[in-house]
Amino acid sequence: PHADRAAEWILDNDYQVIRALRRLKEGLPRHFYDTLPALAGRDGPGAPRIHAVAGAALEAMDQHITLEGLADFVLRYQQTAELTNGELWALPSMVRLVCLEQLIGAVGEMEPELMPEGTVGAQARATSPGRPVDRISRAITDLIAIDTIKWADFIDTVSVVEAALASDPAEVYPAMTFDTRNRYRLVVETLAARSDSPESDVARRAVALSRDAGPGTCRGHVGYWLIGDGRATLEAALRYRVPWREAVRRRASAFGGALYSGGLLLLAAAAISISVIYLWAADASAAQWILGILISILPATIPSVWFGHWVITRLSKPQVLPEMDFSKAVPDDCAAAVVVPVIVASDDEVDAILEKIEVLRMANPDPAFRFVVLSDLSDAPTRTLPMDTRIEAALSRGIDALNSRN
């Protein structure tokens, strides 16, 4: 009966296992896996440390995995050893991996001939307490629960880098979007990896530089030192070793205008060279040379510019601006006006314009928003028309009515 129950669990949830395998492959590529800190093994580096943390966390939670339970375990673990930003992002994949290993181990305990050949994880080889069918059901249930966890909230809760950067003297960092804050954390991770410094020390160094700069300037924000003009100062303080590709990119960026102009000229010259070769082969006269070159300039320039811009889009990356998080509300110091330009030809159009403004206001009820109608009268043969006064009066009455209702 236990084998029948186990088979029923697996058959009813095979898509959960397939989805976990797919997400494991997507979230833990080989190049990322190789960068994770490893535990010391008998013959060198062993399994990634975060894999052991994931296994211990699942073992410590008596019931099913939860965001609160996992965050509490990681926070207690980090009182002894800090986890890197990469390890925290690898934890969802490692928890899936441990669940899959436990599933394999339980199935192999019931049906040894089904155990896969080759090397399997420690969780699959270990003999765990409890009936195999119960371990199968818990492994599948945990795989389902993993997909319900908001991992962005988990990172914000347990990251030591997040805790350090949150003390930004400008008090701007905590109010930023998750993507922007994660971008800052990735920069800290990169600086730490190439300077042999813990990530928390790098974050605290950026905060210290911001504090020393004093309030009232952009230097008082940690972003100035992480992604702004102060990055070189922070790198020098950390003795950061710049990769050669990054050094080349920075050097090229310093001469971006010259490289752009020179590249377009070279491409145009290469295109014109086709005409030059033809004129030379045809033994053209001086007049033919002049006329042929002049005729070739425009056709050669257009594809050269197009090809040059295509190459630039492949070699360069856009600079994304930091974003503030206004998903819940817009703070008073960031109040904004939504200006709607309109041209009014008659007072009959005023009601429709005001209705659209009211719809915008109802769809965006944040008190920090102000909606402005930037109106102008339609073209006319004279400077003023008799209906201009009626249009302006209708707009004024309508705006007053909207303000009284909203």
Steps between C-alpha positions, in 0.01 A plus 500: 500500500789739572635447148156571357471824697848607394423425135177697529686800646758496224255443214265773620785749540741403226457847346620653827819295480551588134448869574747482791762341275447769237527783752803337657674502164400863437588630846828313548705509179845349514693827490297631795531172690880511470516844667324388818721457809561132567556301817837334545500144373740213549660553160438873460192717475183310569135582451387864512446630851152622417402142409582390852309801638195406293510143624539606863218753466256241367603259773453767769145583389266235636211605280510616141735770379391860558651842435507580871658170602766514229584864573528428874737209437723701262515795740608272783758336274644836400577579860790260445580542129363753252355375174586681179244663275551226243439230760173661606380508140611137456303386807166452316671271250690318773181439699343355185809284451483368857131419459572314178782309668272404787240385249758288318628355828150405618414337167832317498437371852169351389620381160882471499505397135362843407794690647684690224850393411791730569549763768198629690479760773554437867131547572417215260765265644414571863252286688247739649256424780136441420323288248609544138144582388483781756833638383377488140187694589696761695758543222226564243310729738816701564562531127154653469559730799828628356312656208273692738782672690574861409875467472548874456358549850727223624810671361400832653453330837820297530760685289780652708579730207141622499520569872822699455383705202169574671691734731560732202557845654283659230214262594440442131602135464210349701250691285632359171347221294612143554671488159706809578598374845591164351717681245686667787545162671638347181756781480601426859532132410724583204722733702534245779594218263784701344631661816506203740270685741176373656193643335380653825832687535466640147146619576607660827792671325258657249276614785803647683604697192145633468497601866837675471377696197227660710135566419359721229694365201486191281816377674292434808321213325660155478409480132753772419778267613356180354371599155591869473809713464630390839545139387871552425560636851331199659694261277827665597412474870422129457802435274262364243660309214329613181454217244677571174176498301347753735816712480480500119131591509563790738788627287283482189214681677734785585554559127149409388452800273830454320444126458151558365614758244807302402300179463245664270777653289673164465176327401423774247853475360463122470174545310650763269799275435276283280453795263869581522596149396258513208627840381859381524425182307316705232795740466265795560596855418540772764152633436355150525687448829355818651150430372511135609617582853239773544222271379619223738510708819126502579431132418807401701410713803149362557591129539813597694297691759243221519765231545691710753190553713421128479848415629467752784172345618671160514813613682359753746240476774251771591553679830189438707409784736428420866131490586303600805227267622167675467295179484322575829492880498684804371669690786424866549850607399451329162162650412439514126267668254342311212461759226249425224537729196178563307380727221142615544300615198163552669340488843321178398833316526563600862282231662682218319840642598401534866358147502836361388678702769265364765558143380876555530451635852286204605754254355785677684359614836835564664480842671850586376370518143359818354324498163542808282322588180737692272245644259531708190246630254488375145643701212287791382520776238498765776672530835177442693158360426169558681492138619842523674345647812237223517768231463716643778198541728388140436847369580522702821155383618582140415835503683339656806233229496765225477695650790188511714423132430858378540 
